[in-house]
XYZ file of C-alpha atoms in Angstrom:
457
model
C -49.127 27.611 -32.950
C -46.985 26.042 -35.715
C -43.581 24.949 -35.770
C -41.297 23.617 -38.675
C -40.627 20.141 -39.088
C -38.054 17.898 -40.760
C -39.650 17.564 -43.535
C -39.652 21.464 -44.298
C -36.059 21.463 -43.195
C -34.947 18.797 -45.673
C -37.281 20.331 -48.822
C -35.218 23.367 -47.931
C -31.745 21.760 -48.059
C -32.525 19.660 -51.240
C -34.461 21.953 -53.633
C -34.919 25.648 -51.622
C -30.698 26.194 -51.042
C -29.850 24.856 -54.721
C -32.359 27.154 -56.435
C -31.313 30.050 -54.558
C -27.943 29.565 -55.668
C -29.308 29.106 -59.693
C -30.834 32.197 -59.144
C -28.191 34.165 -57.604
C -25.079 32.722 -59.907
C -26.682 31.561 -63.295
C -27.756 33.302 -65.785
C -29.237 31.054 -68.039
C -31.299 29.223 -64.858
C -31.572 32.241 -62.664
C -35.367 32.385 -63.734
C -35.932 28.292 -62.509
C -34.456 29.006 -59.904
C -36.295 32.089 -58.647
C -39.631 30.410 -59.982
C -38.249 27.090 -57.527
C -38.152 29.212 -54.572
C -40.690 31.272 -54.797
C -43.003 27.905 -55.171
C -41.529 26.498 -52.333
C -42.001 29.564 -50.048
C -45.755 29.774 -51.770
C -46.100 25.702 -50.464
C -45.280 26.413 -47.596
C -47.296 29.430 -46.200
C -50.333 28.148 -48.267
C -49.564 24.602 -46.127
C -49.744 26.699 -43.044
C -52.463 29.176 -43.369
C -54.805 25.605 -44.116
C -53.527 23.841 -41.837
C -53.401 26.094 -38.231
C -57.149 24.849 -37.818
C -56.305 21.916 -37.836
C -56.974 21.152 -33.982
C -59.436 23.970 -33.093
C -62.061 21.106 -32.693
C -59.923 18.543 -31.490
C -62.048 17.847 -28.013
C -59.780 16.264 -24.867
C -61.063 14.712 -21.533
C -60.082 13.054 -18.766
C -61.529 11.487 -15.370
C -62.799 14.494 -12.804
C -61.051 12.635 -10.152
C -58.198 9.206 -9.979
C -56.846 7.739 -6.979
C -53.326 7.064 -6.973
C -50.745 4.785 -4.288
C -47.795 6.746 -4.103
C -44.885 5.928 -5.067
C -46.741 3.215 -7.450
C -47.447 3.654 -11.270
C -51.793 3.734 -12.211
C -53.388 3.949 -15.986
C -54.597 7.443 -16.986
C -56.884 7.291 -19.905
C -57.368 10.806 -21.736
C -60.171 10.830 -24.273
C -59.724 12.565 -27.476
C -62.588 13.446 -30.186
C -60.495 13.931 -33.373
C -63.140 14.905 -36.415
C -60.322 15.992 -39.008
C -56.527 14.900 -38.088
C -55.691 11.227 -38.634
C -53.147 11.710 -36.508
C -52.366 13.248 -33.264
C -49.371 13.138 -30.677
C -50.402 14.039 -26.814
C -48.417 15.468 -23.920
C -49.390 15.576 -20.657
C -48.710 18.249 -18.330
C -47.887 17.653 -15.132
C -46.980 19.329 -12.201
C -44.488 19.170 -9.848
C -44.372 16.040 -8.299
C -46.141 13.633 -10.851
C -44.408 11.876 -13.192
C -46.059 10.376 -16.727
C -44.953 8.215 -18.869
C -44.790 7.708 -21.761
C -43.379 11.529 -22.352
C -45.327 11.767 -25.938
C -48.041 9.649 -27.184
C -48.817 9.185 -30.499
C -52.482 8.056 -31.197
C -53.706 7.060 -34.387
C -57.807 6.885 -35.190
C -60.260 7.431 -38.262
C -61.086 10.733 -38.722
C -64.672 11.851 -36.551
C -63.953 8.610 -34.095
C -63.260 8.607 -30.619
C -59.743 7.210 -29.759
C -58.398 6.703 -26.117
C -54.626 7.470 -24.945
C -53.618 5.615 -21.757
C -50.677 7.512 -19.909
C -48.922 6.017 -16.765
C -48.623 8.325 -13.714
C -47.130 7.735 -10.477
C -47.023 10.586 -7.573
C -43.898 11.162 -5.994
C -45.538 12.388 -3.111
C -48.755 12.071 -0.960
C -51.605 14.548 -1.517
C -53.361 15.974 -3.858
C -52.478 17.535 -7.418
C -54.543 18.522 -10.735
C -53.846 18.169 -14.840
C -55.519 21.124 -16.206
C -53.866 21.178 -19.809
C -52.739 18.611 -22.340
C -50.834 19.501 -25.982
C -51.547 18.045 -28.647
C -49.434 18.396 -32.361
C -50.551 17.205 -35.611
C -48.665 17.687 -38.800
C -49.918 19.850 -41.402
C -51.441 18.749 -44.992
C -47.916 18.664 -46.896
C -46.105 17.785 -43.895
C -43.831 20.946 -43.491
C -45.667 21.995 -40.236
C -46.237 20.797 -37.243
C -49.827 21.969 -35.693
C -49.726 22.689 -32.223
C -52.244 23.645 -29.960
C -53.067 23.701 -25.267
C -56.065 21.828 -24.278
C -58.011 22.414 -21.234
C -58.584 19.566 -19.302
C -59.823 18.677 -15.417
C -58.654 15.839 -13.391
C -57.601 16.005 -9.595
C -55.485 13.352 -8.693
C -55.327 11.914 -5.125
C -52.425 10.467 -3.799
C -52.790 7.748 -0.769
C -50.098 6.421 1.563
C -48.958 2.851 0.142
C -49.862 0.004 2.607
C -49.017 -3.050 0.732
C -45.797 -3.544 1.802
C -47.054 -3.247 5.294
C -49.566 -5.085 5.128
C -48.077 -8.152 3.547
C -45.720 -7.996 6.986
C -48.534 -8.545 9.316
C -50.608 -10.526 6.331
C -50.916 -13.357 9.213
C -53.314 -11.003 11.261
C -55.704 -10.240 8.053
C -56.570 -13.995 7.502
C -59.788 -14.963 7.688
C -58.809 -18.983 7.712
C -55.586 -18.753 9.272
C -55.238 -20.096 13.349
C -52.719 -17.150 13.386
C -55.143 -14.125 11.950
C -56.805 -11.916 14.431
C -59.313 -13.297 15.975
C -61.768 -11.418 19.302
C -60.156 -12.311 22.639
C -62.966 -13.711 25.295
C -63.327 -11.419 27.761
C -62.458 -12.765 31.589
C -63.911 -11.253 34.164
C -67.067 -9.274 35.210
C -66.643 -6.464 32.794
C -66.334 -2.520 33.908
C -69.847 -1.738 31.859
C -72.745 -1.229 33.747
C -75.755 -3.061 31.992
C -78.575 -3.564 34.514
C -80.131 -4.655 37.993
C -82.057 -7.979 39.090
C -83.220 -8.874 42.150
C -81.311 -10.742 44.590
C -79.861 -14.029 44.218
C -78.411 -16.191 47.139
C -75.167 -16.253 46.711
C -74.390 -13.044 44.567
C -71.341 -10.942 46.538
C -72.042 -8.012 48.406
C -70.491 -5.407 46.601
C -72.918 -5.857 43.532
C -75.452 -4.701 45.739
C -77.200 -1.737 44.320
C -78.250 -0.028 47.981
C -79.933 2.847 46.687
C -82.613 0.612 44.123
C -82.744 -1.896 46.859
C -84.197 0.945 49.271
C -86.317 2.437 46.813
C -88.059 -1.010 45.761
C -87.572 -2.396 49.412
C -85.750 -5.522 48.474
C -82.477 -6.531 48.137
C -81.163 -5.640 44.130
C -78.122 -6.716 41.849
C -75.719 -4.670 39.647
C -75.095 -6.985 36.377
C -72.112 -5.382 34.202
C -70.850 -6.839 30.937
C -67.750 -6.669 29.653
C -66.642 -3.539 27.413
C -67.328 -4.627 23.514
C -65.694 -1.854 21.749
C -62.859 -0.113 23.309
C -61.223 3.533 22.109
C -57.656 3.315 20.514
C -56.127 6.855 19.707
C -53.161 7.464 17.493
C -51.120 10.597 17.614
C -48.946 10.904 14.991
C -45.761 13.013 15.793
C -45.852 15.281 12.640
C -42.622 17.552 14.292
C -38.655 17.970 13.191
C -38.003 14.315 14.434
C -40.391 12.856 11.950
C -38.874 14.507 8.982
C -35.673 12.988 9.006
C -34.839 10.110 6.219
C -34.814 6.654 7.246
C -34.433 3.378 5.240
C -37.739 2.625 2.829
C -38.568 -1.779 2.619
C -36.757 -3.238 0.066
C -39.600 -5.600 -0.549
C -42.377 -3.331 -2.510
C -42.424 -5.099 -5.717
C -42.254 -3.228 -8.873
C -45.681 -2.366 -10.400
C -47.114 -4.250 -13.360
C -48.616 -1.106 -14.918
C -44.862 0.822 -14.532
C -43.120 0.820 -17.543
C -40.329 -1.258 -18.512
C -37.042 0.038 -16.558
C -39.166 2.546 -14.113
C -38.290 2.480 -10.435
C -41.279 2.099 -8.217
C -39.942 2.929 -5.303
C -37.144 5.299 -3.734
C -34.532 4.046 -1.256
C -35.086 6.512 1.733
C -38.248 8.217 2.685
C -39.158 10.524 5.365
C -39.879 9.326 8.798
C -43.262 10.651 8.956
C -44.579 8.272 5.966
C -44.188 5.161 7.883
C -45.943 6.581 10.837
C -48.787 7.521 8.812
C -48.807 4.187 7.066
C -48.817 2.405 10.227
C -51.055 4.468 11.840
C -53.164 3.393 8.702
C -52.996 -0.189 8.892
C -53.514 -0.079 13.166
C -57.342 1.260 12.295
C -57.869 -1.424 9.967
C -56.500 -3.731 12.887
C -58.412 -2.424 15.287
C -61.666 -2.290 12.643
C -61.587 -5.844 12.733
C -61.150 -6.270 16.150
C -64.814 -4.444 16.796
C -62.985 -1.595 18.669
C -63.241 2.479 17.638
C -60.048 4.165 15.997
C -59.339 8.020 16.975
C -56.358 9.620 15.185
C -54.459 12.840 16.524
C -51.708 14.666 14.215
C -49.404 17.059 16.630
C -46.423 19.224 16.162
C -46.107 22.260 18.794
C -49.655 22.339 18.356
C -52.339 19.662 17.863
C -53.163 19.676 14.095
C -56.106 17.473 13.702
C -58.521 15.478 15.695
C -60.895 12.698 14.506
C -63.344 11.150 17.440
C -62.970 7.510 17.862
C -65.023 5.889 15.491
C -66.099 2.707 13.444
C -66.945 1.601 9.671
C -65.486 2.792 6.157
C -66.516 6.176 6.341
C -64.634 7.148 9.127
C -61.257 5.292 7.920
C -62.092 7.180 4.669
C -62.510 10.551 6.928
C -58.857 9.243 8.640
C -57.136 8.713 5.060
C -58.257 12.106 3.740
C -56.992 13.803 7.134
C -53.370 11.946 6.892
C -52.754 12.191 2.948
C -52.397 16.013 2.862
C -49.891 15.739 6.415
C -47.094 17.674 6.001
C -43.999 17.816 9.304
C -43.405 20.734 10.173
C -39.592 21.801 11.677
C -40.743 22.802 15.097
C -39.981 20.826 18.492
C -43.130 18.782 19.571
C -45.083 20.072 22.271
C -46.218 17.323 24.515
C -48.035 19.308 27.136
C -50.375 21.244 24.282
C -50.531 16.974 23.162
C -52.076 16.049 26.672
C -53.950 18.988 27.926
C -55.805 18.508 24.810
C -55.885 14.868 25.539
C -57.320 15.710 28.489
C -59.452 17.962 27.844
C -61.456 16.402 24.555
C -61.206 12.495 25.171
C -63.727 11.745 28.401
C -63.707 7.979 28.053
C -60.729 6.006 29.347
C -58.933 4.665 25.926
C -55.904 3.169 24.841
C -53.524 6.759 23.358
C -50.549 5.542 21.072
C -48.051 7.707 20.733
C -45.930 8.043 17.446
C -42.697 9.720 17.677
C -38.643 10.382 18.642
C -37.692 10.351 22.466
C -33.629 10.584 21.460
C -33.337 14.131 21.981
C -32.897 14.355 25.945
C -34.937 17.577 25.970
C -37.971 16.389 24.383
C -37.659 13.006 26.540
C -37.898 15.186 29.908
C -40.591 16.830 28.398
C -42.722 13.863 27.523
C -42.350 12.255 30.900
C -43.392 15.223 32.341
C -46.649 16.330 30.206
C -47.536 11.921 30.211
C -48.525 12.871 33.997
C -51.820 14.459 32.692
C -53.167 11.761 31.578
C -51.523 8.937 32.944
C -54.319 7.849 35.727
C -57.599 8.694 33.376
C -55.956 7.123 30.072
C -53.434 3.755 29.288
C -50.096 5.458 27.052
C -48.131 3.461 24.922
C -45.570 5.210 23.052
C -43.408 3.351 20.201
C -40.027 5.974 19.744
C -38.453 5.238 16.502
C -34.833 5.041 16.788
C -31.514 5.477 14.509
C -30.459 1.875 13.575
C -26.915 2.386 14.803
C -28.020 2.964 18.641
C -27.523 0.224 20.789
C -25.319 -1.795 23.422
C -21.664 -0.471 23.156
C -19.947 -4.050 21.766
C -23.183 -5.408 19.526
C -23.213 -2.745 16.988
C -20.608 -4.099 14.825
C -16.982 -3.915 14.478
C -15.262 -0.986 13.747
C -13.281 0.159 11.025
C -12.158 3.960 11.968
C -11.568 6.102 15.161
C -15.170 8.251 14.084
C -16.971 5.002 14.292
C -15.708 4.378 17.938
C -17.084 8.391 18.591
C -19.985 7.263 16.802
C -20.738 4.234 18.671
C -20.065 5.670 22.277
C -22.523 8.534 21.370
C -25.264 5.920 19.843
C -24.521 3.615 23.581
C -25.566 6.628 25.218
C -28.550 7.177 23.711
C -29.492 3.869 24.124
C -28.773 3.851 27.703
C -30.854 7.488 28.222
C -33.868 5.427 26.397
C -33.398 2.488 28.911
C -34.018 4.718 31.660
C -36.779 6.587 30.456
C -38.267 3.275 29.609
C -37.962 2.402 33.643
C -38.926 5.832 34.377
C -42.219 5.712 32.018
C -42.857 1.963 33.786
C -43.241 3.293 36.994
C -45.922 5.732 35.624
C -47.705 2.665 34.096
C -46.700 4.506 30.885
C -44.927 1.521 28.474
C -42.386 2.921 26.475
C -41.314 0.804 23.205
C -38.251 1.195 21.050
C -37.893 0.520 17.601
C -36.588 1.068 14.134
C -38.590 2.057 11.634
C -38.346 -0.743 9.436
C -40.351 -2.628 12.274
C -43.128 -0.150 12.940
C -46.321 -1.332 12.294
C -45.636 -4.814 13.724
C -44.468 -3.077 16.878
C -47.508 -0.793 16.737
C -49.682 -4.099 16.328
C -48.292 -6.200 18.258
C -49.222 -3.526 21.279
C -52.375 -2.864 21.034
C -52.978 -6.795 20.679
C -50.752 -7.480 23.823
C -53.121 -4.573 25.881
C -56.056 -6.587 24.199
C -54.794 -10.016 25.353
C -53.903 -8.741 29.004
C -57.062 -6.543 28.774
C -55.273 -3.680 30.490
C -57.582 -1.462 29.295
């Protein structure tokens, strides 16, 4: 494909127009004129016919596969064999939702020579996307063309949930040095764990008597339990309506050094849904350290995906790939499908953590209702993220208008329905937290280490 450039443009203004005119109103240089524009015509298709090969062996490559952080900008290096143009512009196409930068590239290299053009990308969104193409133009031998031609290229692009900002709030627990950083609680107590038997020892109490083994062997024998060393922490991520619903993004990601000069890293709002996912996240790397196991459960009206409590790299790997291609869905969340199959698939007692909206009265009832399944086998926390205006009738602010004072009274009722589900839920031994979202992960954090401290579980 070939397209006219400037420089044809401007040959045709300075000599092609004047010559027409000779030979259309002059007599006496009517035949220069002709001869003018018939060479110029001549120049031009002969510059075009040898030049539309110019990129037929023009070779293009990039990586089979690049992980991205969304939301952040990452190099891109496309590969380019170029054995006859000196010079060569690229384009990049992307799809929806990935943005590259610089728009056109121009890359200069000897002729036959490998030469390298690094792009900047950034995903807009989590998940996974593909560059399949790439155009390239080169201008023809006199310059009154430009050469244009599609490349096929391959590169699937994964984008992951951004945890550095995250992670810089509870930085404290990652340190290795620190008094503050997490650090495995001693365990008090005899443990729940059965380990082994000994015989008899003055003095040891009568309940860790094993009766049957001491009438088998015809002695008195010992039950010896140790404490549990790795306990089972679930997450399940409320991927429904409530989840989809913007809410304020941290205003303390710093900007990229790889993004381009002027290029915003980072959007103001952001759905719900991407801070539960980045929390959820960050609690398995928590937990990691701590020497427990990290389950994760997605759930909307139906439970989505499951992933057995686990330890080690592989399995946060196996959690990242299940949460980057999440989508909410806008349905109501079914908590009773949640805890049957809570019920039904987790055998061991563990530790569930529940991520999602309680506002909504109907869905509240609902919850307190289905929590009975599992209330006695398993220990439920669930952290409801909450509208920032709810709260106490007179310590939300001033007001300024008579829809503020309607606004207020309905987020002091809210509140006040959460503070009695909260009692409601306590009496179950179900611990219901409140919080904004801004505040997630350290809530999320900060209860699974208080259920660690207290060793509740």
């Amino acid at each position: 494909m070939i397209a006219p450039s400037s420089r044809l443009v401007g040959v045709v203004c300075v000599v092609g127009v004047p010559a027409a005119a000779l030979s259309t109103f002059s007599q006496e240089y009517g035949f220069v004129g002709a001869v003018a524009c018939i060479a110029l015509v001549a120049a031009a298709l002969l510059d075009a016919v040898v030049s539309l090969g110019r990129l037929g062996e023009v070779e293009a490559s990039l990586p089979v596969k690049l992980q991205l952080v969304h939301g952040r900008w990452s190099p891109l290096i496309l590969s380019l064999k170029n054995p006859r143009s000196r010079g060569l512009s690229v384009a990049l196409e992307a799809t929806e939702g990935l943005s590259a930068m610089p728009t056109v590239l121009a890359v200069t290299a000897a002729v036959g020579a490998f030469s390298a053009a690094e792009f900047r990308v950034k995903a807009e969104q989590r998940g996974f996307s593909r560059i399949t193409s790439c155009r390239l133009e080169t201008p023809s031998w006199l310059g009154f063309w430009h050469v244009r031609r599609e490349c096929p290229v391959q590169c699937e692009l994964s984008a992951y949930p951004d945890l550095h900002t995250e992670q810089r709030l509870i930085a404290g627990l990652f340190s290795a040095h620190s008094a503050s950083g997490l650090h495995r609680f001693r365990q008090v107590g005899r443990g729940r764990e059965f380990e082994r038997v000994r015989d008899y020892v003055p003095g040891d109490p009568s309940e860790h008597i094993h009766w049957k083994a001491s009438a088998k062997r015809g002695r008195p024998v010992t039950k010896l339990f140790q404490a549990e060393r790795s306990q089972r922490i679930y997450v399940a991520i409320d991927a429904s309506r409530t989840s989809l619903r913007s809410s304020a993004r941290n205003n303390e990601v710093e900007e990229s050094p790889l993004a381009p000069p002027g290029a915003d890293a980072t959007g103001q709002h952001e759905a719900v849904l991407e801070k539960l996912i980045r929390s959820a996240l960050l609690l398995g790397k928590v937990t990691e350290r701590m020497g427990d196991q990290f389950g994760l459960l997605t759930f909307s009206d139906r439970v989505e995906a499951f992933l057995q409590a686990k330890r080690g790299s592989t399995h946060f790997r196996a959690c990242r790939e299940a949460l980057v291609t999440l989508r909410g869905a806008q349905v109501n969340a079914d908590y009773s499908e949640l805890f049957s199959f809570i019920g039904s698939r987790i055998q061991q007692r563990s530790l569930i953590i529940v991520l999602t909206n309680l506002e909504d009265p109907a869905l509240s009832e609902e919850f307190a209702e289905a929590v009975r399944l599992v209330r006695q086998k398993h220990l439920v926390l669930v952290t409801s993220i909450v509208d920032p205006r709810l709260g106490p009738l007179f310590e939300t602010g001033p007001v300024e208008s008579l829809d503020q004072i309607y606004e207020k009274l309905s987020g002091h009722l809210v509140y006040a329905r959460l503070l009695e589900l909260k009692r409601e839920l306590g009496s179950r031994q179900v611990e219901l937290a409140t919080v904004q979202s801004l505040g997630l992960t350290a809530q999320v954090v900060d209860a699974y280490i208080g259920v660690k401290r207290r060793q509740l579980l």
